[in-house]
mmCIF file of C-alpha atoms in Angstrom:
data_model
loop_
_atom_site.group_PDB
_atom_site.id
_atom_site.type_symbol
_atom_site.label_atom_id
_atom_site.label_comp_id
_atom_site.label_asym_id
_atom_site.label_seq_id
_atom_site.Cartn_x
_atom_site.Cartn_y
_atom_site.Cartn_z
ATOM 1 C CA UNK A 1 20.612 -4.449 153.017
ATOM 2 C CA UNK A 2 17.058 -2.994 153.057
ATOM 3 C CA UNK A 3 16.683 -4.319 156.591
ATOM 4 C CA UNK A 4 19.850 -2.453 157.621
ATOM 5 C CA UNK A 5 18.842 0.762 155.857
ATOM 6 C CA UNK A 6 15.466 0.633 157.629
ATOM 7 C CA UNK A 7 17.190 0.179 160.961
ATOM 8 C CA UNK A 8 19.367 3.191 160.414
ATOM 9 C CA UNK A 9 16.354 5.269 159.293
ATOM 10 C CA UNK A 10 14.528 4.266 162.493
ATOM 11 C CA UNK A 11 17.658 5.018 164.527
ATOM 12 C CA UNK A 12 17.819 8.551 163.034
ATOM 13 C CA UNK A 13 14.063 9.052 163.570
ATOM 14 C CA UNK A 14 14.321 8.040 167.209
ATOM 15 C CA UNK A 15 17.329 10.228 167.585
ATOM 16 C CA UNK A 16 16.460 15.502 174.598
ATOM 17 C CA UNK A 17 18.766 16.467 180.370
ATOM 18 C CA UNK A 18 15.629 16.249 182.315
ATOM 19 C CA UNK A 19 12.700 18.122 180.845
ATOM 20 C CA UNK A 20 12.851 21.404 182.651
ATOM 21 C CA UNK A 21 13.471 21.692 186.252
ATOM 22 C CA UNK A 22 10.273 20.008 187.555
ATOM 23 C CA UNK A 23 9.412 16.336 187.452
ATOM 24 C CA UNK A 24 6.433 17.064 185.112
ATOM 25 C CA UNK A 25 8.821 18.615 182.449
ATOM 26 C CA UNK A 26 7.079 21.872 182.793
ATOM 27 C CA UNK A 27 10.079 23.823 184.037
ATOM 28 C CA UNK A 28 8.333 24.479 187.274
ATOM 29 C CA UNK A 29 10.293 23.407 190.390
ATOM 30 C CA UNK A 30 7.519 23.919 192.777
ATOM 31 C CA UNK A 31 4.168 25.596 193.235
ATOM 32 C CA UNK A 32 5.494 28.747 194.791
ATOM 33 C CA UNK A 33 5.990 30.764 191.581
ATOM 34 C CA UNK A 34 5.489 34.579 191.639
ATOM 35 C CA UNK A 35 2.119 35.200 190.007
ATOM 36 C CA UNK A 36 3.262 38.637 188.754
ATOM 37 C CA UNK A 37 6.285 36.955 187.010
ATOM 38 C CA UNK A 38 3.987 34.406 185.452
ATOM 39 C CA UNK A 39 1.747 37.047 184.117
ATOM 40 C CA UNK A 40 4.594 39.107 182.752
ATOM 41 C CA UNK A 41 6.073 35.967 181.103
ATOM 42 C CA UNK A 42 2.612 35.001 179.555
ATOM 43 C CA UNK A 43 2.253 38.429 178.245
ATOM 44 C CA UNK A 44 5.752 38.391 176.790
ATOM 45 C CA UNK A 45 5.091 34.945 175.120
ATOM 46 C CA UNK A 46 1.813 36.145 173.597
ATOM 47 C CA UNK A 47 3.397 39.370 172.312
ATOM 48 C CA UNK A 48 5.689 37.273 170.085
ATOM 49 C CA UNK A 49 2.732 36.482 167.787
ATOM 50 C CA UNK A 50 1.653 36.713 165.015
ATOM 51 C CA UNK A 51 4.874 35.233 163.832
ATOM 52 C CA UNK A 52 6.076 34.273 160.341
ATOM 53 C CA UNK A 53 8.941 31.766 160.095
ATOM 54 C CA UNK A 54 10.728 29.605 157.545
ATOM 55 C CA UNK A 55 11.324 25.914 158.427
ATOM 56 C CA UNK A 56 13.944 23.418 157.388
ATOM 57 C CA UNK A 57 12.214 22.761 154.100
ATOM 58 C CA UNK A 58 11.881 26.508 153.280
ATOM 59 C CA UNK A 59 8.177 26.543 153.935
ATOM 60 C CA UNK A 60 6.978 29.954 155.244
ATOM 61 C CA UNK A 61 4.367 29.569 157.879
ATOM 62 C CA UNK A 62 2.529 32.215 159.898
ATOM 63 C CA UNK A 63 1.440 31.433 163.395
ATOM 64 C CA UNK A 64 -1.237 33.812 164.634
ATOM 65 C CA UNK A 65 -1.223 32.886 168.354
ATOM 66 C CA UNK A 66 0.832 30.915 170.903
ATOM 67 C CA UNK A 67 0.015 27.325 170.104
ATOM 68 C CA UNK A 68 -2.143 25.572 172.711
ATOM 69 C CA UNK A 69 -2.312 22.176 171.093
ATOM 70 C CA UNK A 70 0.845 20.644 169.582
ATOM 71 C CA UNK A 71 1.730 17.290 167.927
ATOM 72 C CA UNK A 72 5.262 16.172 167.853
ATOM 73 C CA UNK A 73 6.300 13.588 165.177
ATOM 74 C CA UNK A 74 9.711 12.682 166.572
ATOM 75 C CA UNK A 75 11.123 11.959 170.030
ATOM 76 C CA UNK A 76 13.840 14.682 169.972
ATOM 77 C CA UNK A 77 11.166 17.384 169.302
ATOM 78 C CA UNK A 78 9.052 16.010 172.101
ATOM 79 C CA UNK A 79 11.890 16.045 174.608
ATOM 80 C CA UNK A 80 12.722 19.622 173.708
ATOM 81 C CA UNK A 81 9.071 20.636 173.974
ATOM 82 C CA UNK A 82 8.691 19.117 177.376
ATOM 83 C CA UNK A 83 12.045 20.789 178.507
ATOM 84 C CA UNK A 84 10.486 24.073 177.346
ATOM 85 C CA UNK A 85 7.511 23.520 179.651
ATOM 86 C CA UNK A 86 5.095 22.545 176.992
ATOM 87 C CA UNK A 87 3.958 19.262 178.430
ATOM 88 C CA UNK A 88 0.307 20.320 178.776
ATOM 89 C CA UNK A 89 0.221 21.685 175.219
ATOM 90 C CA UNK A 90 1.527 18.429 173.687
ATOM 91 C CA UNK A 91 -1.531 16.368 172.725
ATOM 92 C CA UNK A 92 0.130 13.844 170.312
ATOM 93 C CA UNK A 93 3.477 12.121 169.984
ATOM 94 C CA UNK A 94 5.100 9.521 167.801
ATOM 95 C CA UNK A 95 5.009 5.812 168.421
ATOM 96 C CA UNK A 96 8.747 5.991 169.198
ATOM 97 C CA UNK A 97 8.332 8.526 172.068
ATOM 98 C CA UNK A 98 9.373 7.166 175.468
ATOM 99 C CA UNK A 99 10.622 10.270 177.450
ATOM 100 C CA UNK A 100 9.584 11.786 179.706
ATOM 101 C CA UNK A 101 7.118 9.452 181.380
ATOM 102 C CA UNK A 102 4.295 11.840 180.626
ATOM 103 C CA UNK A 103 4.288 10.849 176.951
ATOM 104 C CA UNK A 104 2.663 7.574 177.917
ATOM 105 C CA UNK A 105 -0.487 9.623 178.445
ATOM 106 C CA UNK A 106 -0.379 11.281 175.055
ATOM 107 C CA UNK A 107 -2.106 10.102 171.811
ATOM 108 C CA UNK A 108 0.138 8.181 169.434
ATOM 109 C CA UNK A 109 0.153 9.344 165.857
ATOM 110 C CA UNK A 110 2.399 6.794 164.091
ATOM 111 C CA UNK A 111 6.060 6.290 163.535
ATOM 112 C CA UNK A 112 7.742 6.056 160.129
ATOM 113 C CA UNK A 113 4.181 6.035 158.723
ATOM 114 C CA UNK A 114 2.085 8.887 160.061
ATOM 115 C CA UNK A 115 -1.493 8.472 161.023
ATOM 116 C CA UNK A 116 -2.774 11.605 159.316
ATOM 117 C CA UNK A 117 -6.435 10.996 160.418
ATOM 118 C CA UNK A 118 -5.336 10.820 164.045
ATOM 119 C CA UNK A 119 -3.257 13.979 163.757
ATOM 120 C CA UNK A 120 -5.968 16.062 162.215
ATOM 121 C CA UNK A 121 -8.444 14.577 164.704
ATOM 122 C CA UNK A 122 -6.344 16.088 167.459
ATOM 123 C CA UNK A 123 -7.006 19.538 166.153
ATOM 124 C CA UNK A 124 -3.531 20.873 166.731
ATOM 125 C CA UNK A 125 -2.515 24.456 166.308
ATOM 126 C CA UNK A 126 1.059 23.255 165.467
ATOM 127 C CA UNK A 127 2.729 20.047 164.190
ATOM 128 C CA UNK A 128 6.448 19.731 164.956
ATOM 129 C CA UNK A 129 8.047 17.637 162.185
ATOM 130 C CA UNK A 130 11.789 16.912 161.580
ATOM 131 C CA UNK A 131 13.889 17.246 158.519
ATOM 132 C CA UNK A 132 15.363 13.703 159.044
ATOM 133 C CA UNK A 133 11.956 12.121 158.128
ATOM 134 C CA UNK A 134 10.156 14.970 156.424
ATOM 135 C CA UNK A 135 10.904 13.777 152.843
ATOM 136 C CA UNK A 136 9.618 10.379 153.548
ATOM 137 C CA UNK A 137 6.446 11.826 155.035
ATOM 138 C CA UNK A 138 5.941 14.490 152.333
ATOM 139 C CA UNK A 139 2.464 13.390 151.296
ATOM 140 C CA UNK A 140 1.275 13.064 154.810
ATOM 141 C CA UNK A 141 2.586 16.474 155.861
ATOM 142 C CA UNK A 142 0.901 18.007 152.795
ATOM 143 C CA UNK A 143 -2.402 16.530 153.862
ATOM 144 C CA UNK A 144 -1.967 18.005 157.292
ATOM 145 C CA UNK A 145 -1.100 21.449 155.803
ATOM 146 C CA UNK A 146 -4.102 21.216 153.401
ATOM 147 C CA UNK A 147 -6.250 20.693 156.549
ATOM 148 C CA UNK A 148 -5.182 24.193 157.667
ATOM 149 C CA UNK A 149 -2.740 23.106 160.277
ATOM 150 C CA UNK A 150 0.687 24.669 160.625
ATOM 151 C CA UNK A 151 3.553 22.235 160.225
ATOM 152 C CA UNK A 152 6.989 23.365 161.292
ATOM 153 C CA UNK A 153 9.930 21.203 160.104
ATOM 154 C CA UNK A 154 12.863 21.381 162.503
ATOM 155 C CA UNK A 155 16.288 21.149 160.870
ATOM 156 C CA UNK A 156 18.308 17.935 161.264
ATOM 157 C CA UNK A 157 21.057 18.782 163.751
ATOM 158 C CA UNK A 158 24.096 16.788 163.563
ATOM 159 C CA UNK A 159 26.339 18.682 166.084
ATOM 160 C CA UNK A 160 26.034 20.359 169.406
ATOM 161 C CA UNK A 161 25.750 23.900 168.107
ATOM 162 C CA UNK A 162 22.944 22.824 165.816
ATOM 163 C CA UNK A 163 21.166 21.307 168.716
ATOM 164 C CA UNK A 164 21.086 24.680 170.431
ATOM 165 C CA UNK A 165 19.591 26.041 167.221
ATOM 166 C CA UNK A 166 16.906 23.251 167.282
ATOM 167 C CA UNK A 167 15.888 24.218 170.784
ATOM 168 C CA UNK A 168 15.776 27.854 169.874
ATOM 169 C CA UNK A 169 13.658 27.067 166.680
ATOM 170 C CA UNK A 170 11.025 25.123 168.659
ATOM 171 C CA UNK A 171 11.066 27.885 171.319
ATOM 172 C CA UNK A 172 10.490 30.589 168.681
ATOM 173 C CA UNK A 173 7.349 28.924 167.252
ATOM 174 C CA UNK A 174 5.897 28.085 170.655
ATOM 175 C CA UNK A 175 6.682 31.437 172.363
ATOM 176 C CA UNK A 176 9.040 30.003 174.909
ATOM 177 C CA UNK A 177 12.389 31.755 174.088
ATOM 178 C CA UNK A 178 13.096 32.664 177.628
ATOM 179 C CA UNK A 179 13.092 29.084 178.758
ATOM 180 C CA UNK A 180 15.094 28.081 175.672
ATOM 181 C CA UNK A 181 17.906 30.556 176.740
ATOM 182 C CA UNK A 182 18.020 28.911 180.126
ATOM 183 C CA UNK A 183 18.253 25.445 178.785
ATOM 184 C CA UNK A 184 21.013 26.258 176.256
ATOM 185 C CA UNK A 185 22.904 28.190 178.886
ATOM 186 C CA UNK A 186 22.661 25.191 181.295
ATOM 187 C CA UNK A 187 23.802 22.846 178.598
ATOM 188 C CA UNK A 188 26.808 24.936 177.822
ATOM 189 C CA UNK A 189 27.771 25.199 181.439
ATOM 190 C CA UNK A 190 27.395 21.378 181.995
ATOM 191 C CA UNK A 191 29.517 20.652 178.959
ATOM 192 C CA UNK A 192 32.211 23.125 180.038
ATOM 193 C CA UNK A 193 32.307 21.503 183.508
ATOM 194 C CA UNK A 194 32.749 18.169 181.945
ATOM 195 C CA UNK A 195 35.527 19.354 179.661
ATOM 196 C CA UNK A 196 37.230 20.991 182.659
ATOM 197 C CA UNK A 197 36.990 17.703 184.638
ATOM 198 C CA UNK A 198 38.727 15.784 181.723
ATOM 199 C CA UNK A 199 41.152 18.321 180.574
ATOM 200 C CA UNK A 200 43.848 16.889 182.895
ATOM 201 C CA UNK A 201 43.937 13.832 180.609
ATOM 202 C CA UNK A 202 47.454 13.820 178.947
ATOM 203 C CA UNK A 203 48.072 12.964 175.297
ATOM 204 C CA UNK A 204 49.414 9.635 176.356
ATOM 205 C CA UNK A 205 46.293 8.844 178.473
ATOM 206 C CA UNK A 206 43.832 10.094 175.859
ATOM 207 C CA UNK A 207 41.658 7.254 174.784
ATOM 208 C CA UNK A 208 40.277 6.375 171.320
ATOM 209 C CA UNK A 209 36.797 5.207 171.254
ATOM 210 C CA UNK A 210 34.782 3.218 168.745
ATOM 211 C CA UNK A 211 30.991 3.483 168.664
ATOM 212 C CA UNK A 212 29.053 0.570 167.537
ATOM 213 C CA UNK A 213 25.471 1.869 166.733
ATOM 214 C CA UNK A 214 24.268 -1.304 164.920
ATOM 215 C CA UNK A 215 25.414 -4.840 165.772
ATOM 216 C CA UNK A 216 26.878 -7.643 163.549
ATOM 217 C CA UNK A 217 26.655 -8.917 160.947
ATOM 218 C CA UNK A 218 26.369 -5.404 159.381
ATOM 219 C CA UNK A 219 28.131 -3.115 161.874
ATOM 220 C CA UNK A 220 27.496 0.678 161.736
ATOM 221 C CA UNK A 221 29.416 3.372 163.451
ATOM 222 C CA UNK A 222 29.435 7.156 163.734
ATOM 223 C CA UNK A 223 32.225 9.199 162.246
ATOM 224 C CA UNK A 224 32.771 12.954 161.956
ATOM 225 C CA UNK A 225 29.763 15.228 161.658
ATOM 226 C CA UNK A 226 27.756 13.298 164.213
ATOM 227 C CA UNK A 227 26.849 14.013 167.952
ATOM 228 C CA UNK A 228 29.230 11.166 168.912
ATOM 229 C CA UNK A 229 32.218 13.092 167.569
ATOM 230 C CA UNK A 230 31.199 16.250 169.436
ATOM 231 C CA UNK A 231 30.622 14.342 172.637
ATOM 232 C CA UNK A 232 33.947 12.678 172.506
ATOM 233 C CA UNK A 233 35.601 16.079 171.939
ATOM 234 C CA UNK A 234 33.872 17.424 175.042
ATOM 235 C CA UNK A 235 35.325 14.634 177.207
ATOM 236 C CA UNK A 236 38.709 14.893 175.679
ATOM 237 C CA UNK A 237 38.641 11.555 173.817
ATOM 238 C CA UNK A 238 39.204 10.608 170.183
ATOM 239 C CA UNK A 239 36.750 9.058 167.731
ATOM 240 C CA UNK A 240 38.540 5.926 166.383
ATOM 241 C CA UNK A 241 36.354 6.180 163.207
ATOM 242 C CA UNK A 242 36.978 10.029 162.797
ATOM 243 C CA UNK A 243 38.112 9.481 159.182
ATOM 244 C CA UNK A 244 34.692 8.280 158.357
ATOM 245 C CA UNK A 245 31.819 10.743 157.594
ATOM 246 C CA UNK A 246 28.480 10.422 159.237
ATOM 247 C CA UNK A 247 26.742 7.113 159.896
ATOM 248 C CA UNK A 248 28.600 4.342 157.907
ATOM 249 C CA UNK A 249 28.766 0.607 157.700
ATOM 250 C CA UNK A 250 32.248 -0.698 158.562
ATOM 251 C CA UNK A 251 33.961 -4.066 158.159
ATOM 252 C CA UNK A 252 34.932 -6.047 161.318
ATOM 253 C CA UNK A 253 38.491 -6.258 159.965
ATOM 254 C CA UNK A 254 38.725 -2.520 159.667
ATOM 255 C CA UNK A 255 37.571 -2.076 163.196
ATOM 256 C CA UNK A 256 40.357 -4.483 164.320
ATOM 257 C CA UNK A 257 42.845 -2.338 162.461
ATOM 258 C CA UNK A 258 41.608 0.790 164.218
ATOM 259 C CA UNK A 259 42.365 -0.968 167.467
ATOM 260 C CA UNK A 260 40.416 1.371 169.808
ATOM 261 C CA UNK A 261 41.008 1.649 173.457
ATOM 262 C CA UNK A 262 37.255 1.657 174.252
ATOM 263 C CA UNK A 263 34.259 0.209 172.405
ATOM 264 C CA UNK A 264 30.833 1.658 173.244
ATOM 265 C CA UNK A 265 27.703 -0.050 171.896
ATOM 266 C CA UNK A 266 24.404 1.851 171.734
ATOM 267 C CA UNK A 267 21.893 -0.932 171.164
ATOM 268 C CA UNK A 268 21.702 -2.767 174.545
ATOM 269 C CA UNK A 269 18.043 -1.640 175.035
ATOM 270 C CA UNK A 270 16.848 -4.056 172.274
ATOM 271 C CA UNK A 271 19.668 -6.616 171.905
ATOM 272 C CA UNK A 272 20.714 -8.962 174.726
ATOM 273 C CA UNK A 273 24.290 -8.884 176.046
ATOM 274 C CA UNK A 274 25.809 -6.430 173.596
ATOM 275 C CA UNK A 275 29.165 -6.433 175.436
ATOM 276 C CA UNK A 276 29.415 -10.214 175.099
ATOM 277 C CA UNK A 277 28.580 -10.111 171.422
ATOM 278 C CA UNK A 278 31.566 -7.790 170.936
ATOM 279 C CA UNK A 279 34.005 -9.577 173.213
ATOM 280 C CA UNK A 280 33.258 -13.032 171.758
ATOM 281 C CA UNK A 281 33.856 -12.185 168.132
ATOM 282 C CA UNK A 282 36.452 -14.182 166.264
ATOM 283 C CA UNK A 283 39.747 -12.351 165.824
ATOM 284 C CA UNK A 284 38.853 -9.597 168.277
ATOM 285 C CA UNK A 285 40.581 -11.003 171.338
ATOM 286 C CA UNK A 286 43.810 -9.086 170.886
ATOM 287 C CA UNK A 287 42.118 -5.730 170.293
ATOM 288 C CA UNK A 288 43.056 -3.303 173.061
ATOM 289 C CA UNK A 289 39.524 -2.567 174.050
ATOM 290 C CA UNK A 290 38.605 -6.331 174.290
ATOM 291 C CA UNK A 291 41.839 -7.427 175.923
ATOM 292 C CA UNK A 292 41.545 -4.767 178.523
ATOM 293 C CA UNK A 293 37.786 -5.364 179.089
ATOM 294 C CA UNK A 294 36.956 -1.827 178.020
ATOM 295 C CA UNK A 295 33.633 -2.613 176.250
ATOM 296 C CA UNK A 296 30.434 -0.883 177.476
ATOM 297 C CA UNK A 297 26.938 -0.172 176.491
ATOM 298 C CA UNK A 298 25.276 3.308 176.590
ATOM 299 C CA UNK A 299 21.630 3.879 175.848
ATOM 300 C CA UNK A 300 21.299 5.400 172.319
ATOM 301 C CA UNK A 301 18.582 7.859 173.432
ATOM 302 C CA UNK A 302 21.135 9.752 175.487
ATOM 303 C CA UNK A 303 23.800 10.161 172.844
ATOM 304 C CA UNK A 304 21.937 10.490 169.648
ATOM 305 C CA UNK A 305 18.708 12.542 170.213
ATOM 306 C CA UNK A 306 19.401 16.166 169.500
ATOM 307 C CA UNK A 307 18.100 17.677 172.739
ATOM 308 C CA UNK A 308 19.060 18.542 176.274
ATOM 309 C CA UNK A 309 19.747 14.966 177.402
ATOM 310 C CA UNK A 310 22.931 14.991 175.347
ATOM 311 C CA UNK A 311 24.489 16.270 178.545
ATOM 312 C CA UNK A 312 23.599 13.045 180.249
ATOM 313 C CA UNK A 313 24.990 11.117 177.388
ATOM 314 C CA UNK A 314 28.309 13.015 177.576
ATOM 315 C CA UNK A 315 28.537 12.179 181.266
ATOM 316 C CA UNK A 316 28.007 8.510 180.716
ATOM 317 C CA UNK A 317 30.677 8.439 178.002
ATOM 318 C CA UNK A 318 33.074 10.240 180.182
ATOM 319 C CA UNK A 319 32.499 7.900 183.118
ATOM 320 C CA UNK A 320 33.193 4.789 181.067
ATOM 321 C CA UNK A 321 36.172 6.249 179.174
ATOM 322 C CA UNK A 322 37.801 7.873 182.157
ATOM 323 C CA UNK A 323 36.266 6.064 185.243
ATOM 324 C CA UNK A 324 39.225 7.147 187.462
ATOM 325 C CA UNK A 325 38.038 10.734 187.203
ATOM 326 C CA UNK A 326 34.629 9.925 188.537
ATOM 327 C CA UNK A 327 35.411 7.656 191.460
ATOM 328 C CA UNK A 328 33.882 8.810 194.677
#
């Protein structure tokens, strides 16, 4: 059971659409920007400081100037920061960071166990922590604060609206509010377009979907109050486990009773043949999803990290649940 709990914690800790408009995540599409606009934007960003804010753990921090050196302790914060155009300012990331590609060039500062010495050695102006792991890293974060470094703990978003708030929080403490408004607006537009594309689905055609976020023998799923529930709502599908709350372990027999139309696994990036594992289980052959060969795998990063890439995750879900709507 300890192994499973560790897995779920790691899943939540590794829980952002392309980072900005440019390939470098800087939000720059090309090199032909208007110098006057850049100067005005820079002046506006700098004018936002000094700034006093309260983080998810009710710590009040004062940021005197726009941060120039930032360490991010969780992939979702990192993806948001790159989307905000802060790729150059990011000097350290967690061991679990894998997106965008530029993170490979950044210093690693630990995963579930933080390397405090490495973090302090990077001399950051700001450390972006996350409420999902902050309590487990309380002593480490205190050491960082005691070293005179600002630590801002981003709240643990579990729905789409809260994701927008996370983006806005990180933008506020980094002086990138204008870019945040653009990102959130684009996400809302993309989600609206996806809902519009799937709204023609009738009640009879509406599919029930079961998410399997941890494999057998101890299967975990996502119920209400998770991104999965919100993403399914956006694409006009139902969560087969919607009576459950949060991330929960569920018996195989109970899944058979739910009899979902579609099963989506989210662990194919580290488990071989996840679809076969599901379809070959004893007693599952008559389940609608298995009998109709409606079992798929979606990368967990796209559907569980609270950031801009949730739009990509919603699109992938829609394409496997209602493939007929996306045929060329």
